[in-house]
mmCIF file of C-alpha atoms and ligand atoms in Angstrom:
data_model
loop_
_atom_site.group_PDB
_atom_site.id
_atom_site.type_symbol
_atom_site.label_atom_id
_atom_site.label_comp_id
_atom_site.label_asym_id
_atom_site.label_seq_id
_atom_site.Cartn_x
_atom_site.Cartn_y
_atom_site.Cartn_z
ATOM 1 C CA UNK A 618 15.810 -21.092 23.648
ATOM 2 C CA UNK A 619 15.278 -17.489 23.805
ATOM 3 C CA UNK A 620 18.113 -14.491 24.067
ATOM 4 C CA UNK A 621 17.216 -11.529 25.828
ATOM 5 C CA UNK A 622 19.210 -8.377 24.638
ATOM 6 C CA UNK A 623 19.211 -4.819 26.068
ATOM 7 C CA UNK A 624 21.481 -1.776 23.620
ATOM 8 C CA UNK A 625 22.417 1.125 25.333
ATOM 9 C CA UNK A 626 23.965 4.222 24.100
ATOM 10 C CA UNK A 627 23.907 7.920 25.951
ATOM 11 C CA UNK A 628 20.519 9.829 24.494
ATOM 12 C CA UNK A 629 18.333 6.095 23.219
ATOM 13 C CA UNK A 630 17.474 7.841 19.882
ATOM 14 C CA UNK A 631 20.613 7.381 17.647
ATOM 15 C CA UNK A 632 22.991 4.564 18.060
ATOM 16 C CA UNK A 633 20.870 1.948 20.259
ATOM 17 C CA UNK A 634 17.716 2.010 18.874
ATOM 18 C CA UNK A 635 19.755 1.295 15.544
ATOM 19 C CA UNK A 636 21.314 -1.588 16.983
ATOM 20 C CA UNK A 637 18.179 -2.790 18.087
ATOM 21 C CA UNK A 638 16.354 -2.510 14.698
ATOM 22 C CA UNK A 639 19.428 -4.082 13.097
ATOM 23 C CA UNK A 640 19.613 -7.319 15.840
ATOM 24 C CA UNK A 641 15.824 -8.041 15.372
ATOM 25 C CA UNK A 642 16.243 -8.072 11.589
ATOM 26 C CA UNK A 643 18.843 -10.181 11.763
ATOM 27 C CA UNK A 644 17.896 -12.388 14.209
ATOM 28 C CA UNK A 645 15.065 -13.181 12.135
ATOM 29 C CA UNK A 646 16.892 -13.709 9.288
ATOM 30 C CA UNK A 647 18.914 -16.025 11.344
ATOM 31 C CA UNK A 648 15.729 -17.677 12.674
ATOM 32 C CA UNK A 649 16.929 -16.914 16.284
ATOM 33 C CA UNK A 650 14.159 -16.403 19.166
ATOM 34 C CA UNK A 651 15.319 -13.037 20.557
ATOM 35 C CA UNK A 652 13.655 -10.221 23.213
ATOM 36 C CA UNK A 653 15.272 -6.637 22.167
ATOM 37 C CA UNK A 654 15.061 -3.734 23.800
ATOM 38 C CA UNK A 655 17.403 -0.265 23.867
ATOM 39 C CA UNK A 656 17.704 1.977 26.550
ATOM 40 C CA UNK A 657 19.693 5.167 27.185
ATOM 41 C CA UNK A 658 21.913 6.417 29.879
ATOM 42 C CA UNK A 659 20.904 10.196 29.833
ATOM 43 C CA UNK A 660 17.413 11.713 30.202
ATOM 44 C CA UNK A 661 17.488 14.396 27.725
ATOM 45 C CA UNK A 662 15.436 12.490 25.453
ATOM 46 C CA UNK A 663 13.223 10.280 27.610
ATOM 47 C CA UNK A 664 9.937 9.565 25.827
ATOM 48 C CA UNK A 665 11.108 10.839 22.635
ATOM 49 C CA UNK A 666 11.104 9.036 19.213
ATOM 50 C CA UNK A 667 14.404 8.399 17.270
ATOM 51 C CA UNK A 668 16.355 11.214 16.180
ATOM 52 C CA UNK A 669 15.044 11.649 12.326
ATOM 53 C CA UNK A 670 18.049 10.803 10.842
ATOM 54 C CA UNK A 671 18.353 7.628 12.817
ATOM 55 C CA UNK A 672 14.578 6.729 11.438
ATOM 56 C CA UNK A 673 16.255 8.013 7.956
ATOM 57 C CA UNK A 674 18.781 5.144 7.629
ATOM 58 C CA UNK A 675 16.733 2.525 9.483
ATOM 59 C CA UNK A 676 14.113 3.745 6.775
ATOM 60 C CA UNK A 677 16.241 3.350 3.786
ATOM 61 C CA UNK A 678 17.279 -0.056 4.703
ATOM 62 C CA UNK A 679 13.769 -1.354 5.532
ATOM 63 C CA UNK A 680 12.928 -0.826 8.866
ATOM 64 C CA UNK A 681 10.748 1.904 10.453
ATOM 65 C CA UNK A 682 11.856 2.703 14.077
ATOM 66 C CA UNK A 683 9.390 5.867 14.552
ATOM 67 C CA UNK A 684 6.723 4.210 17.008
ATOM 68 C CA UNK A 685 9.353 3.481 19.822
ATOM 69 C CA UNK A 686 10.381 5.941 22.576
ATOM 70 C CA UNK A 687 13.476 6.497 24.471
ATOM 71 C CA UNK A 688 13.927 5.304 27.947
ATOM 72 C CA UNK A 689 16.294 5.024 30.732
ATOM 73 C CA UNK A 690 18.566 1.561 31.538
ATOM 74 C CA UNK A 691 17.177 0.798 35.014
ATOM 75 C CA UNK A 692 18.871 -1.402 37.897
ATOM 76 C CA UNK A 693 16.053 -4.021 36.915
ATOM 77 C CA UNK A 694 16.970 -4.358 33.619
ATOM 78 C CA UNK A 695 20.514 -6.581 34.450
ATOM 79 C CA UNK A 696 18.042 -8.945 36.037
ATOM 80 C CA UNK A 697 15.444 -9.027 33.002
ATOM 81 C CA UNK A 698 18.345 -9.157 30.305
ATOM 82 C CA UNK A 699 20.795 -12.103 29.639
ATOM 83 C CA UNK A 700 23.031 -8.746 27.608
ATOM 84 C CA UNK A 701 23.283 -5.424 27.709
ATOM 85 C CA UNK A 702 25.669 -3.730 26.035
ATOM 86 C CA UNK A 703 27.017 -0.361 25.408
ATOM 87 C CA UNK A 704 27.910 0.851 21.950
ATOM 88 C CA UNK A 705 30.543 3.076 23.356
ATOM 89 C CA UNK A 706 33.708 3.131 25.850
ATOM 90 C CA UNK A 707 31.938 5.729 27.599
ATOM 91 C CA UNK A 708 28.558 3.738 27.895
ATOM 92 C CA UNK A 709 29.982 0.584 29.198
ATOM 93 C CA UNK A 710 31.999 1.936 31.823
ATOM 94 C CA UNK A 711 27.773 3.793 32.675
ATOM 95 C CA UNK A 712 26.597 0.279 32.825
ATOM 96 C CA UNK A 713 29.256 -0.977 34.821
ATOM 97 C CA UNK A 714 29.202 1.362 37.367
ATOM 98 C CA UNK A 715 25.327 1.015 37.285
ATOM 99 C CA UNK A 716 25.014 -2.725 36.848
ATOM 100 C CA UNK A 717 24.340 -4.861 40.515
ATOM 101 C CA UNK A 718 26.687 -7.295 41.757
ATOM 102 C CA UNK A 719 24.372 -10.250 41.540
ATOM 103 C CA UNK A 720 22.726 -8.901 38.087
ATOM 104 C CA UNK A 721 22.637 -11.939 35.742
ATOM 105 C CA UNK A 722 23.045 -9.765 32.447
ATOM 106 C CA UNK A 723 26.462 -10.548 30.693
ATOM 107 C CA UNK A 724 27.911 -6.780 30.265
ATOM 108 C CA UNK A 725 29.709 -6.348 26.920
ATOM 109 C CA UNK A 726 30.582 -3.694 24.109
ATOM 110 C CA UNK A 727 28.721 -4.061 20.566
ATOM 111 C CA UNK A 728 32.227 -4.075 18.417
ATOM 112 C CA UNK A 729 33.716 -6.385 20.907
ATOM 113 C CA UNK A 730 31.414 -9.157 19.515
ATOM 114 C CA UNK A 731 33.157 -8.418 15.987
ATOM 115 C CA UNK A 732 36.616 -10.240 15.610
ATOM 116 C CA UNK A 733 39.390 -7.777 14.262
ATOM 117 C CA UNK A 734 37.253 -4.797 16.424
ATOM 118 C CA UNK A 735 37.463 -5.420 20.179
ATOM 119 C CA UNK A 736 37.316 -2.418 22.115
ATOM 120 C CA UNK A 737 36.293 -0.007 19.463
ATOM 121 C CA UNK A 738 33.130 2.264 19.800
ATOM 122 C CA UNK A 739 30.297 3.466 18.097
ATOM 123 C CA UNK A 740 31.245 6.686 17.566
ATOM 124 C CA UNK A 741 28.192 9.603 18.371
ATOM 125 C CA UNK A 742 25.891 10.681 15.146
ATOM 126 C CA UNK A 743 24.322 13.646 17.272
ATOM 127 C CA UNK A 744 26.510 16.175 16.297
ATOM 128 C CA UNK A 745 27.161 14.652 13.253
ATOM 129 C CA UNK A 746 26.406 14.787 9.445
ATOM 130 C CA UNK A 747 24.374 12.552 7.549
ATOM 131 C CA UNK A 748 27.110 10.151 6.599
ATOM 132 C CA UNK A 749 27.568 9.648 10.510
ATOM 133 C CA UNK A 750 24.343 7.744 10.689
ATOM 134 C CA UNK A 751 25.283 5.725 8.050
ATOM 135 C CA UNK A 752 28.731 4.443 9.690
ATOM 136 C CA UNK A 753 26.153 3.827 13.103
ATOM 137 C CA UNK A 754 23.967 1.616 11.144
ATOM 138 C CA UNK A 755 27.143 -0.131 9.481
ATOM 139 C CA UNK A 756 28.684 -0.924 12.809
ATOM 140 C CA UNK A 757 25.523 -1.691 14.592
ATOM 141 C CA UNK A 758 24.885 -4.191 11.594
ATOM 142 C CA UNK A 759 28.144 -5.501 12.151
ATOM 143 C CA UNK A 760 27.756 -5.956 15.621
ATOM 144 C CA UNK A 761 24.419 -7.477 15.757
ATOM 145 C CA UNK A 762 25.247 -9.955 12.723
ATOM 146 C CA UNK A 763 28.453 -10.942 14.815
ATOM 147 C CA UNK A 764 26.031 -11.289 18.227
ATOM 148 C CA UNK A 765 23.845 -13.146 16.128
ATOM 149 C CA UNK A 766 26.238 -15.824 15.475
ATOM 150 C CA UNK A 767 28.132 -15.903 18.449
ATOM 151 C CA UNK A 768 24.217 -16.661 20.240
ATOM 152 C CA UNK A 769 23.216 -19.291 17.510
ATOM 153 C CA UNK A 770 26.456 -21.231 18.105
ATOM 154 C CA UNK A 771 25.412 -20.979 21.792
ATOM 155 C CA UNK A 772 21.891 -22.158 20.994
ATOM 156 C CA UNK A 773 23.583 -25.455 19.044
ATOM 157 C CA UNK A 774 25.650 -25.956 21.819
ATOM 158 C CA UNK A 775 22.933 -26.347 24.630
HETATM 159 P P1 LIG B 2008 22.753 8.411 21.070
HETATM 160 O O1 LIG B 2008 23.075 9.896 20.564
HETATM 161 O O2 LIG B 2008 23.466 8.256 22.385
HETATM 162 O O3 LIG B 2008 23.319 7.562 19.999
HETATM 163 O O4 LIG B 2008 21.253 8.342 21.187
HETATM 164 C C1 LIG B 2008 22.950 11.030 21.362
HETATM 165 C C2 LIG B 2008 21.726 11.647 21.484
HETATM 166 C C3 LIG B 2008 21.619 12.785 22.248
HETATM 167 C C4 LIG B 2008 22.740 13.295 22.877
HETATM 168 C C5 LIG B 2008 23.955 12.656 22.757
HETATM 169 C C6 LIG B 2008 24.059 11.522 22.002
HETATM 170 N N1 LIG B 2008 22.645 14.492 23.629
HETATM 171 O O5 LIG B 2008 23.684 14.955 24.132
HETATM 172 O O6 LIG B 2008 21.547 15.031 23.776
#
């Protein structure tokens, strides 16, 4: 059984493609089957790669990021996806308003998949320091480890 999962944050080059790299790596680890993606809400950035400090911290924990290029979260994409889900308040409430009625895609927030840390966001690097990209990657690690259980329990239940 495979999981389809679509990360979405505002620009696509901080937070999501972090969550992305971080949910592949640990799906693998995991030995889950998985389709990721990530996807942004604004189109400052479209076609860009990851901000360099976001390829910085993917970079010192393993995983290069540089080849992939920002993109818009389309209508088509809560048909394609069984999740997408918004590393911030400010994103999901985006996706909701953007998401169809008879999408299939469960809509969810990353930290809301981590017990103790429903309803808490991913707070924005862009403006940030260094040491902001390292608390995205933390969360996003958190979140995706936490996904990553929740959707092998799932699996063993089918
Ligand atoms: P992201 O970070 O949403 O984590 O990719 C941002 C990137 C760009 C902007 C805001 C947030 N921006 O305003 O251009």
């Amino acid at each position: 059984m495979s999981h389809s999962v679509l990360f979405v944050c505002l620009g696509n080059i901080c937070r999501s493609p972090l969550a992305e790299a971080a949910f592949r790596a640990a799906a693998e680890r995991a030995g889950l089957d998985v389709h990721v993606e990530s996807a942004g809400l604004g189109r400052w950035h479209l076609g860009y790669p990851p901000d360099a400090r976001a390829q910085a911290v993917a970079r010192r924990n393993g995983i290069e990021i540089g080849e992939r290029r920002a993109r818009l979260v389309t209508v088509e994409d809560f048909y394609r996806f069984d999740h997408v889900i918004g590393l911030d308040a400010e994103n999901l409430s985006g996706l909701r308003r953007l998401a169809p009625a008879d999408g299939r895609a469960e809509v969810s927030l990353l930290l809301d998949h981590v017990p103790g840390r429903e309803g808490q966001s991913v707070t924005d690097p862009y403006y940030e320091d260094d040491s902001a990209f390292d608390d995205a990657w933390r969360d996003a690690c958190e979140g995706a480890d936490a996904l990553v259980e929740r959707l092998l329990a799932e699996t063993a239940g089918k």
